[in-house]
Short mmCIF file of N, CA and C in Angstrom, two decimals:
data_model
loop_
_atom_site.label_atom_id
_atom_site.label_comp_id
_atom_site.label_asym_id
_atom_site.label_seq_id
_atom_site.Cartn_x
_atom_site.Cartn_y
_atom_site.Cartn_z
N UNK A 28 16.06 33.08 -47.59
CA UNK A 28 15.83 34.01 -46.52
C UNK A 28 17.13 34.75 -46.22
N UNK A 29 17.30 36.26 -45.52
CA UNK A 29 17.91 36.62 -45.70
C UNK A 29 18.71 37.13 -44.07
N UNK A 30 20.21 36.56 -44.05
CA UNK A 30 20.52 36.31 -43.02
C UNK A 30 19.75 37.46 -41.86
N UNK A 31 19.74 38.89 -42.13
CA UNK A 31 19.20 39.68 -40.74
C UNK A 31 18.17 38.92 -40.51
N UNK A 32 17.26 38.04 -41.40
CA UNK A 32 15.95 38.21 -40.91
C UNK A 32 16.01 36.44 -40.43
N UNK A 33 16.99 35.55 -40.86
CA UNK A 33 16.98 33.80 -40.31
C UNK A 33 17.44 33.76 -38.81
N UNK A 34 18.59 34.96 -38.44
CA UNK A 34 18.81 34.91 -36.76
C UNK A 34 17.76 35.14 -35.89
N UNK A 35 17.42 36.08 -36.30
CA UNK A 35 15.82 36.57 -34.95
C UNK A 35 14.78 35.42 -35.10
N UNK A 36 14.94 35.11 -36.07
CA UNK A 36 13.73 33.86 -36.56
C UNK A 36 13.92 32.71 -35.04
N UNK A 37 15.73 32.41 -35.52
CA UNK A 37 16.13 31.32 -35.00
C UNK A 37 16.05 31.49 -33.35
N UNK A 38 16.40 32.54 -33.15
CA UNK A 38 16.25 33.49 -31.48
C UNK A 38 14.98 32.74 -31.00
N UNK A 39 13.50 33.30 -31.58
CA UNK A 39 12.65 33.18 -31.42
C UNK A 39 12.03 32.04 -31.37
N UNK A 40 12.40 31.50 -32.32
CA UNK A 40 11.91 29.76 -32.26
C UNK A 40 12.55 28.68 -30.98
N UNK A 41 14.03 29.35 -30.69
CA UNK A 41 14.65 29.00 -29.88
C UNK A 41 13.76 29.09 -28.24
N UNK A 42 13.74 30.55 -28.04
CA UNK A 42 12.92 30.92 -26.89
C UNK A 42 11.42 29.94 -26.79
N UNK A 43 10.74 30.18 -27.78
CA UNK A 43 9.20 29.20 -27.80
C UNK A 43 9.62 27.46 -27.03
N UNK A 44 10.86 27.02 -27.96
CA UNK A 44 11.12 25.62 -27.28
C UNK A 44 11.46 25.73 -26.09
N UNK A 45 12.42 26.39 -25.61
CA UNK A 45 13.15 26.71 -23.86
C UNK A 45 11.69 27.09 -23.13
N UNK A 46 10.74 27.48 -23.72
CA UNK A 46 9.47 28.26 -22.75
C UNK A 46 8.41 27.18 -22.62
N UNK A 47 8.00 26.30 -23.41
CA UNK A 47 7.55 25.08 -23.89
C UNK A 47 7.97 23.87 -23.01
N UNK A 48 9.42 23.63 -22.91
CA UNK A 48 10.08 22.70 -22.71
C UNK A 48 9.70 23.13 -20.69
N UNK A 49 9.84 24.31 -20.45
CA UNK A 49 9.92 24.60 -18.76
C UNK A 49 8.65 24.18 -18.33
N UNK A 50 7.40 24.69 -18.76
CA UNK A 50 5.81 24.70 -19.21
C UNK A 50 5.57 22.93 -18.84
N UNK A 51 6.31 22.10 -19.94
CA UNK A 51 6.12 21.02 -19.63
C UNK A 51 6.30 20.32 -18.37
N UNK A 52 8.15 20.70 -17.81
CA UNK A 52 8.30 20.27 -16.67
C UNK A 52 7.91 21.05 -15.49
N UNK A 53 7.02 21.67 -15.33
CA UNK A 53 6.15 22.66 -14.45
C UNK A 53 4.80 21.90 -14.19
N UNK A 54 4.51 21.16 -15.22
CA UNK A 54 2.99 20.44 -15.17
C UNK A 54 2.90 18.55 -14.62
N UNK A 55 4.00 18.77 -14.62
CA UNK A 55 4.63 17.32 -14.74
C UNK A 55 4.29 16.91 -13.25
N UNK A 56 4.01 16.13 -13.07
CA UNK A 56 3.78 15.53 -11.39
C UNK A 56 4.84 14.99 -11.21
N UNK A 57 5.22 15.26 -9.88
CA UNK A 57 6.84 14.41 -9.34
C UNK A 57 6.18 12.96 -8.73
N UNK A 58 7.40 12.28 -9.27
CA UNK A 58 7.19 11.11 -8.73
C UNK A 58 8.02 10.64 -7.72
N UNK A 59 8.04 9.88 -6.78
CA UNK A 59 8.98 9.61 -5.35
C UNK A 59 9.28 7.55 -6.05
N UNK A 60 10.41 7.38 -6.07
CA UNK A 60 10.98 5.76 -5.75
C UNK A 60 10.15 4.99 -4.89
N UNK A 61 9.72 4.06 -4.87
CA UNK A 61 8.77 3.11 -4.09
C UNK A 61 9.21 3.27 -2.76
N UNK A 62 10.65 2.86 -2.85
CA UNK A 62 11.40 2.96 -1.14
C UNK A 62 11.06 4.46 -0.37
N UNK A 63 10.68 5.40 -1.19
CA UNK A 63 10.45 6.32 -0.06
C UNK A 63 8.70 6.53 0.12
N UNK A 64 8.39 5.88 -0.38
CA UNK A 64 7.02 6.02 0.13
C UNK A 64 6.57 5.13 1.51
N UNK A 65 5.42 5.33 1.81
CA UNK A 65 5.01 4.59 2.95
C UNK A 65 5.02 2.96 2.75
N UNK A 66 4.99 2.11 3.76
CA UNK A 66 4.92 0.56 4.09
C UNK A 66 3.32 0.43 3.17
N UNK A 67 2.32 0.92 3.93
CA UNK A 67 0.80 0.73 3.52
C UNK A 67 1.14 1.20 1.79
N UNK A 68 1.92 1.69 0.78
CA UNK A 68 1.72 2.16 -0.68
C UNK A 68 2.10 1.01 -1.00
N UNK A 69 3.86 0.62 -0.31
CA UNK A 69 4.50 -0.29 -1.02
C UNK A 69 3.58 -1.61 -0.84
N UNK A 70 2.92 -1.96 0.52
CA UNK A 70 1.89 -3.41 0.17
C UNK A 70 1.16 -3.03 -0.48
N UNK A 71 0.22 -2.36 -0.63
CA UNK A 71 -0.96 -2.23 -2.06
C UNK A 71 -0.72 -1.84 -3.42
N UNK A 72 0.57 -1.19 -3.76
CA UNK A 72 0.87 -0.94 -5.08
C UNK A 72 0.40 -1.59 -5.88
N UNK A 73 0.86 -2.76 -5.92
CA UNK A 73 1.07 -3.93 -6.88
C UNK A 73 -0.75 -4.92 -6.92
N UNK A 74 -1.15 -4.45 -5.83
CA UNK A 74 -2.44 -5.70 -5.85
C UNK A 74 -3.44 -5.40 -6.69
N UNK A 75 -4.16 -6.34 -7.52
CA UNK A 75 -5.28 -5.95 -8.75
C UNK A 75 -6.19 -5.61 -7.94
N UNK A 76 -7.19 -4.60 -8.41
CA UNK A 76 -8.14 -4.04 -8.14
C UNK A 76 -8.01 -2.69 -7.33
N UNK A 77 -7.11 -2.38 -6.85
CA UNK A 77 -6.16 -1.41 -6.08
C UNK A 77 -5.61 -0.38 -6.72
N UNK A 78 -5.92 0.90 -6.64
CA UNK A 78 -4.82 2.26 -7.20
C UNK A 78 -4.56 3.15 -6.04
N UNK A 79 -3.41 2.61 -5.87
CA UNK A 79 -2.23 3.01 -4.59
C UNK A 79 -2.09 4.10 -5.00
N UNK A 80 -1.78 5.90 -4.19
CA UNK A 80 -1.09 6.94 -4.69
C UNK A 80 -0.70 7.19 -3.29
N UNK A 81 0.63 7.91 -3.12
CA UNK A 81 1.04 8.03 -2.03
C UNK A 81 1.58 9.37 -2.40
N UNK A 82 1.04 10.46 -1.24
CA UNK A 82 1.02 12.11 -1.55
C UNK A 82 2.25 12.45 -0.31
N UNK A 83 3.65 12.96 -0.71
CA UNK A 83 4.08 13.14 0.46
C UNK A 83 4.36 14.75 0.42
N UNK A 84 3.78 14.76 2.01
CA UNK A 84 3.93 16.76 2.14
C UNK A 84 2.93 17.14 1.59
N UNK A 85 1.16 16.58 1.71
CA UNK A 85 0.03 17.32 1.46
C UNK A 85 0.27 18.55 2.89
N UNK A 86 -0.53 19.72 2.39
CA UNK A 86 -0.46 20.82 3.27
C UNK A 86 -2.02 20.36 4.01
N UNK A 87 -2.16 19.92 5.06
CA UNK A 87 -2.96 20.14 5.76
C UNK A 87 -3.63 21.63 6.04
N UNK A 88 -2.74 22.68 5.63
CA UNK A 88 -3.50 23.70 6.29
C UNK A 88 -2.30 24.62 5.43
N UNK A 89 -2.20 25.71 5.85
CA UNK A 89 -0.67 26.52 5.60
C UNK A 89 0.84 26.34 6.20
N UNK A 90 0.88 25.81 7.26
CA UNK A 90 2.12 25.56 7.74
C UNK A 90 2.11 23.93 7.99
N UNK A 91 1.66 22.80 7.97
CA UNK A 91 1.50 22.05 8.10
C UNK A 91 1.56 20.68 7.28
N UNK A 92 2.49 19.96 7.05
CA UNK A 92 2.31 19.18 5.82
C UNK A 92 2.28 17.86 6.48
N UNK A 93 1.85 16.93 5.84
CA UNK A 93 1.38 15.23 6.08
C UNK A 93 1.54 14.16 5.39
N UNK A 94 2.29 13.22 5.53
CA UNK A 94 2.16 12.42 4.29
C UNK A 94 1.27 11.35 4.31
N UNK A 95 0.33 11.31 2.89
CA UNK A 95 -1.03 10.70 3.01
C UNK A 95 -0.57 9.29 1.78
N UNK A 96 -0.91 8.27 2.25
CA UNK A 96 -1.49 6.91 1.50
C UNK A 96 -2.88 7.23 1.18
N UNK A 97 -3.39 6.59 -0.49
CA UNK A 97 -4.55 6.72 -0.60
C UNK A 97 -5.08 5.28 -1.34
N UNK A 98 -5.76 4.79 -0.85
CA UNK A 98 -5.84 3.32 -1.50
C UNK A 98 -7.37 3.03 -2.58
N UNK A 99 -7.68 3.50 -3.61
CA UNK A 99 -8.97 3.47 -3.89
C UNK A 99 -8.83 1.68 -4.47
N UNK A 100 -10.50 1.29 -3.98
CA UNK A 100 -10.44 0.30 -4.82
C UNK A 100 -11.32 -0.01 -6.01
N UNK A 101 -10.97 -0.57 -6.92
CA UNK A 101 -11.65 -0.29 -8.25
C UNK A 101 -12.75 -1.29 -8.75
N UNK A 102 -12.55 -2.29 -7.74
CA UNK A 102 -13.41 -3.74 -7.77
C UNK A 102 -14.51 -4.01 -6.51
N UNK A 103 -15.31 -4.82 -6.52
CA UNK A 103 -15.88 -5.02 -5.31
C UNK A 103 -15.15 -6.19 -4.52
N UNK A 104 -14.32 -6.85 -5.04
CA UNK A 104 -13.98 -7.49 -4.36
C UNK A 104 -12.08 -6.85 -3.69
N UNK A 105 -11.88 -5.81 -4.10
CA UNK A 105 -10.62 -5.05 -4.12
C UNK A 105 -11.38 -4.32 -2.31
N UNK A 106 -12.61 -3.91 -2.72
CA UNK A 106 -13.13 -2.98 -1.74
C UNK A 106 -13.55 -4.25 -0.13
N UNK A 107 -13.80 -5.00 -0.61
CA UNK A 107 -14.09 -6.38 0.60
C UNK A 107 -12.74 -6.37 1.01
N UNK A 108 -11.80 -6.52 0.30
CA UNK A 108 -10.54 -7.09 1.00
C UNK A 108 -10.03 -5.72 1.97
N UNK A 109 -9.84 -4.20 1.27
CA UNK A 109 -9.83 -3.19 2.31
C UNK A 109 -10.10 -3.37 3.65
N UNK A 110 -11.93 -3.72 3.61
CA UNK A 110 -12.71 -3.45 4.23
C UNK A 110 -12.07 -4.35 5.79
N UNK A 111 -11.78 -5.83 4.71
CA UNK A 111 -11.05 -6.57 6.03
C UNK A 111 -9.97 -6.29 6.87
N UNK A 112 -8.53 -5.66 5.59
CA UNK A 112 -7.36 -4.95 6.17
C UNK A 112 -7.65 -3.78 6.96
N UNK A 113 -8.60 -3.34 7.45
CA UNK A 113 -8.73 -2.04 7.79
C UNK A 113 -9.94 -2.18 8.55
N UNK A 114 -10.20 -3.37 9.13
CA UNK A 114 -11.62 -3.53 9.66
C UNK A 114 -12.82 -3.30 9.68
N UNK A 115 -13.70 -4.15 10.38
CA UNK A 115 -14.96 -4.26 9.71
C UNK A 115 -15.89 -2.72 9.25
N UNK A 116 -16.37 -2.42 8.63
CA UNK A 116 -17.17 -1.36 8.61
C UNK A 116 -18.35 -1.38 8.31
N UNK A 117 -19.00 -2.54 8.19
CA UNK A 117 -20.24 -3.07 8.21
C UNK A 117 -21.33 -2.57 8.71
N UNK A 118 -20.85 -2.00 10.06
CA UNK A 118 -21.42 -1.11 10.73
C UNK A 118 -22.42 0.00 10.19
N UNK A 119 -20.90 0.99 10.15
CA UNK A 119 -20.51 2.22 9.58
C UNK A 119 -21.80 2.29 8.41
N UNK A 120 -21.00 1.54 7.33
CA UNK A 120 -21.84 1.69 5.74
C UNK A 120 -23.04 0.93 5.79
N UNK A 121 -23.84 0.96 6.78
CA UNK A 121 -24.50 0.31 6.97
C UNK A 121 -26.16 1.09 6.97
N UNK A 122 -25.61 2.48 8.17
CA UNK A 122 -26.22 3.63 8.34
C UNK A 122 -26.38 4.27 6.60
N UNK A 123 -26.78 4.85 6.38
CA UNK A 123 -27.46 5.55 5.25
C UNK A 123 -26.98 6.76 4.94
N UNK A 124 -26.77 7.94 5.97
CA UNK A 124 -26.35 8.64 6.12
C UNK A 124 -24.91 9.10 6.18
N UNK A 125 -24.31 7.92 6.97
CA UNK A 125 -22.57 7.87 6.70
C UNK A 125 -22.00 7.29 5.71
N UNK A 126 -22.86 6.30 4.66
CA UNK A 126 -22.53 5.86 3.55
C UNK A 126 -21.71 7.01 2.74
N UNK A 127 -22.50 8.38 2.88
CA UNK A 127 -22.17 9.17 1.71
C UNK A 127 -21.09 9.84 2.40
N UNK A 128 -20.73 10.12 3.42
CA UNK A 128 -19.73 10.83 4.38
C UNK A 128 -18.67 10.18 4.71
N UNK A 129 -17.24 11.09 4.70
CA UNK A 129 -16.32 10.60 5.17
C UNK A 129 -16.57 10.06 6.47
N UNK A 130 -15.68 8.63 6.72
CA UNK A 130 -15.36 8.36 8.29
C UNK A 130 -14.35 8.04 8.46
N UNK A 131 -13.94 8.55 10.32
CA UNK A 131 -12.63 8.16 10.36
C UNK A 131 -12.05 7.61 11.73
N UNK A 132 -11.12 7.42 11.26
CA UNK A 132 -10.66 7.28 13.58
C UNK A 132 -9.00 7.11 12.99
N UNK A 133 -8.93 6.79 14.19
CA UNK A 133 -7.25 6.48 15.03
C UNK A 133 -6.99 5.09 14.73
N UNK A 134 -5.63 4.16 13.95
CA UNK A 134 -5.74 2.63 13.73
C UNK A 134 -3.96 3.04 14.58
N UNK A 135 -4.45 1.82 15.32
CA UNK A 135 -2.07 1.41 14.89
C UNK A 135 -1.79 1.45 13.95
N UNK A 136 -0.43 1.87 13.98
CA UNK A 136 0.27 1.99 12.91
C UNK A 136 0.59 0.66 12.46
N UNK A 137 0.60 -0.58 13.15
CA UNK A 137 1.02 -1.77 13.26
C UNK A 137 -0.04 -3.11 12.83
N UNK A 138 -1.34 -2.55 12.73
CA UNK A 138 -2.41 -2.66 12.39
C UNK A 138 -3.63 -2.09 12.48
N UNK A 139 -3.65 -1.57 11.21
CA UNK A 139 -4.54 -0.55 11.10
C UNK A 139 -6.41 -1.06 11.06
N UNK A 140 -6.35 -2.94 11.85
CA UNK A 140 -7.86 -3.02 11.89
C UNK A 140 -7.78 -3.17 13.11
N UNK A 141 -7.05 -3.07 14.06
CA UNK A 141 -7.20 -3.19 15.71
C UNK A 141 -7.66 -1.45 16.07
N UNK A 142 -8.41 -1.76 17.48
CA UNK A 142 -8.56 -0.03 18.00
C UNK A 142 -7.59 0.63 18.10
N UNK A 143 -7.97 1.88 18.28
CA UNK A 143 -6.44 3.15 18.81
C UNK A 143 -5.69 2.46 19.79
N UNK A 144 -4.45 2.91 19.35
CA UNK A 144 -3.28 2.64 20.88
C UNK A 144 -3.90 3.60 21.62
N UNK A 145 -4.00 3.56 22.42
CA UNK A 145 -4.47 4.81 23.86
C UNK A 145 -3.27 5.11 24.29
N UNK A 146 -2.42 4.56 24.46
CA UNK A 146 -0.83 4.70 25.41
C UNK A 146 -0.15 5.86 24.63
N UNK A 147 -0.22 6.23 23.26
CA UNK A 147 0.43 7.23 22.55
C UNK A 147 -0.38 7.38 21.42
N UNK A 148 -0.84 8.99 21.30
CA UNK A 148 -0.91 9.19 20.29
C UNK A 148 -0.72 8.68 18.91
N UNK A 149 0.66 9.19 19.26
CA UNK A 149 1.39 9.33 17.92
C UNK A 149 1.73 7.70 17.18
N UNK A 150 0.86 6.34 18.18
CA UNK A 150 1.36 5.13 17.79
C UNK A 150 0.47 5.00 16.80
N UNK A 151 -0.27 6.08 16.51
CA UNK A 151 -1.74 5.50 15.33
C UNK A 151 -1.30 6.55 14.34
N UNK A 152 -2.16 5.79 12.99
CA UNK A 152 -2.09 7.03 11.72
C UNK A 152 -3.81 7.10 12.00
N UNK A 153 -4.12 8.10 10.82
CA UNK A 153 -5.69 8.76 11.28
C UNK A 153 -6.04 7.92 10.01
N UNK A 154 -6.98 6.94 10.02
CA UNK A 154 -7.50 6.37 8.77
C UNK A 154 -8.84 7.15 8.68
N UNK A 155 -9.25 7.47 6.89
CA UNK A 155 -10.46 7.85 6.91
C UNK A 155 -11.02 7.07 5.84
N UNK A 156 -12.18 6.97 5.70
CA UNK A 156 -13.18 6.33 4.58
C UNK A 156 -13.95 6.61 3.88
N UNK A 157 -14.12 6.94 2.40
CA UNK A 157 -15.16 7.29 1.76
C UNK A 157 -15.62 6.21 0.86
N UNK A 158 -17.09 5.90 1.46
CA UNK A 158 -17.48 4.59 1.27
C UNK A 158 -18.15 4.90 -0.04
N UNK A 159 -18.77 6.10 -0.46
CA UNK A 159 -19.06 6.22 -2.09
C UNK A 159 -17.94 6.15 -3.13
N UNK A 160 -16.72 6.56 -2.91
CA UNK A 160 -15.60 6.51 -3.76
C UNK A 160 -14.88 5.38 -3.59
N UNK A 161 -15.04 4.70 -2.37
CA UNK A 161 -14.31 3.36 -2.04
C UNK A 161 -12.62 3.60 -1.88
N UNK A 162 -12.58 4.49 -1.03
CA UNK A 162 -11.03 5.27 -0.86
C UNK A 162 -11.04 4.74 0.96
N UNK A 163 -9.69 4.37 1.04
CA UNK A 163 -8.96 4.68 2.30
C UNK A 163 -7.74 5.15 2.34
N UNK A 164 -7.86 6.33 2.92
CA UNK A 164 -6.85 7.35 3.09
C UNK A 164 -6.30 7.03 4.62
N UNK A 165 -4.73 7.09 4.69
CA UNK A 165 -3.70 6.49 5.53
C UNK A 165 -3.40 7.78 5.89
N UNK A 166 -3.67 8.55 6.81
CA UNK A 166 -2.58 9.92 7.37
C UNK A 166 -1.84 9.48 8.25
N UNK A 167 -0.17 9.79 8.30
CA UNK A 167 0.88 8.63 8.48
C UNK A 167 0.91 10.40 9.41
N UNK A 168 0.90 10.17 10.90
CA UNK A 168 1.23 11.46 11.83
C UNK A 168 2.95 11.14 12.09
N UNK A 169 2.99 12.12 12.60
CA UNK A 169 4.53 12.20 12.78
C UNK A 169 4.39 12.74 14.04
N UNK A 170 3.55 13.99 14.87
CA UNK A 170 3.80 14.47 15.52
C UNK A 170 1.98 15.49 15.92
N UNK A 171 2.29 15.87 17.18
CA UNK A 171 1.30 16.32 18.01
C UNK A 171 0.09 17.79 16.83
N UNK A 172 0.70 18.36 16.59
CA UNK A 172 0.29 19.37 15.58
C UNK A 172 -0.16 18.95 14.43
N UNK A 173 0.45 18.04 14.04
CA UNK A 173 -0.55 17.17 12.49
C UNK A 173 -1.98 16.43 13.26
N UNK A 174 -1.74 15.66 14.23
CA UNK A 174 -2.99 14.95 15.06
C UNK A 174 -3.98 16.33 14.96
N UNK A 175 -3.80 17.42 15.45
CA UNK A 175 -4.48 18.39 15.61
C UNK A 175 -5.24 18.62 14.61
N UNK A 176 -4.11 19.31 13.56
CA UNK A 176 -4.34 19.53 12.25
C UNK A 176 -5.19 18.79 11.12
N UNK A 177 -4.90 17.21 10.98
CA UNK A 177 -6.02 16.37 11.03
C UNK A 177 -7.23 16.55 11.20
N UNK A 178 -7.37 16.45 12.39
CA UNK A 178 -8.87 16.10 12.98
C UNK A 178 -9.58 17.40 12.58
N UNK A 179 -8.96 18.56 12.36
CA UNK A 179 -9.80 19.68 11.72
C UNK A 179 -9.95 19.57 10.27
N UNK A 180 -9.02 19.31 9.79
CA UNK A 180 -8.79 18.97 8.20
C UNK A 180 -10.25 17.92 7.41
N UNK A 181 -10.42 16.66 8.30
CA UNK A 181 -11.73 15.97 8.49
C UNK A 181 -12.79 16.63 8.87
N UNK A 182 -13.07 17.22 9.78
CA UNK A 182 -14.37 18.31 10.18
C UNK A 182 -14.13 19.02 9.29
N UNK A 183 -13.79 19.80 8.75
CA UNK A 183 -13.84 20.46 7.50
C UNK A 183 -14.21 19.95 6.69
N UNK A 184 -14.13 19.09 6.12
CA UNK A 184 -14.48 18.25 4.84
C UNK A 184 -15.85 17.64 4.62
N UNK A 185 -15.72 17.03 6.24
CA UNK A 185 -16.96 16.88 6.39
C UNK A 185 -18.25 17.92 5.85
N UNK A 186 -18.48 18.79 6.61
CA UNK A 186 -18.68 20.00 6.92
C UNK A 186 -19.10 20.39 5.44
N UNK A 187 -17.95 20.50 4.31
CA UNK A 187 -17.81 20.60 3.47
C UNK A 187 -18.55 20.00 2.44
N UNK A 188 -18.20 18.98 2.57
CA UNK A 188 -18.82 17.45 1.85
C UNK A 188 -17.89 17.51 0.88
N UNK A 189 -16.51 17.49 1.28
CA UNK A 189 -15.46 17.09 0.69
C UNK A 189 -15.08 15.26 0.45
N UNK A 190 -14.00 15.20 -0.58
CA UNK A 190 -14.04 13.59 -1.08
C UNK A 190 -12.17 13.56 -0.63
N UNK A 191 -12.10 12.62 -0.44
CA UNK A 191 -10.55 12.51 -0.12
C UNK A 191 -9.93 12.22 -1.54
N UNK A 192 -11.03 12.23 -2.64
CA UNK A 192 -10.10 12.14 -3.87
C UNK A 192 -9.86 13.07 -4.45
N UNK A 193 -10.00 14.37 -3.54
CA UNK A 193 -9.72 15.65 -3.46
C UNK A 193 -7.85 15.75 -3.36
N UNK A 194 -7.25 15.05 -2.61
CA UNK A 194 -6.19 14.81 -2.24
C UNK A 194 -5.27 14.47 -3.07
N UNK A 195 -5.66 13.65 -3.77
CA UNK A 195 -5.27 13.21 -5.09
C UNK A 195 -4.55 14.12 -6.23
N UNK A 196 -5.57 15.22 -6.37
CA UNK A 196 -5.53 16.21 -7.31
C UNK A 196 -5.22 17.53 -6.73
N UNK A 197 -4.10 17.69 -5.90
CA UNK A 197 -3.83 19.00 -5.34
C UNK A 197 -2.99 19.39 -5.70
N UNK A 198 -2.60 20.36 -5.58
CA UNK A 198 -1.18 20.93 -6.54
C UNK A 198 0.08 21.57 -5.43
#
């Protein structure tokens, strides 16, 4: 081959890898160190039957970001043990109708199967449940405008007939 024509070659082949190589790390999902994720990721990570993902800075909305625990369980007996950490819902999945629908409320942050703190807000994360996918989603609030933001984010979905394993897969 003849040198004018092996440089542009090499140019070009060059550019495809540098364009390739960016492409890749563009698609790539970031990953966060265990230590910075939430308490609720780091206890369920590790437990069988359990696929822990912990989303930090989902956009609730456009200005608004949240960091969400998502705990699906993959077993029936993965989904009993939830059910206990996170209290009874026996109830709940019991009805016919809410089986297929998200549910949700207010837990302490301190234990998330006791009722809402009433004394503060901000002492609860917003747990929700999708009892067909077998997901509990942890919204870890920080502050008065995410509570807000939340509780519309859920009516929406609802509404919607959205899956919290929607959350999962957001970009």
């Amino acid at each position: 081959m003849k040198p004018a024509v092996r440089i542009p070659l090499l140019v070009v082949l060059c550019l495809l890898v540098v364009g390739l190589a960016v492409t890749l790390k563009r698609c790539q999902t970031p990953t966060l160190p265990e230590s910075q994720c939430s308490l609720v990721y780091q206890h369920y990570a590790h437990l069988p039957g359990i696929e822990a993902t912990f989303v930090k800075g989902y956009p609730l909305n456009d200005t608004i970001p949240i960091d969400v625990t998502l705990l699906q369980a993959t077993t029936d007996s993965a989904w009993q043990r939830l059910r206990a950490d996170f209290g009874d819902l026996s109830r709940i999945q019991e009805n016919g109708e809410m089986a297929s629908a998200i549910s949700c409320r207010f837990s302490p942050k301190k234990d998330y199967s006791l009722p809402m703190d009433t004394s503060c807000l901000l002492n609860n994360d917003f747990v929700s449940f999708s009892f067909n996918e077998h997901i509990v989603g942890v919204f870890h609030l920080d502050n008065q405008c995410q509570c807000s933001a939340c509780l519309y984010w859920h009516f929406n979905a609802m509404v919607n007939n959205s899956t919290l394993s929607n959350i999962d897969s957001h970009e």
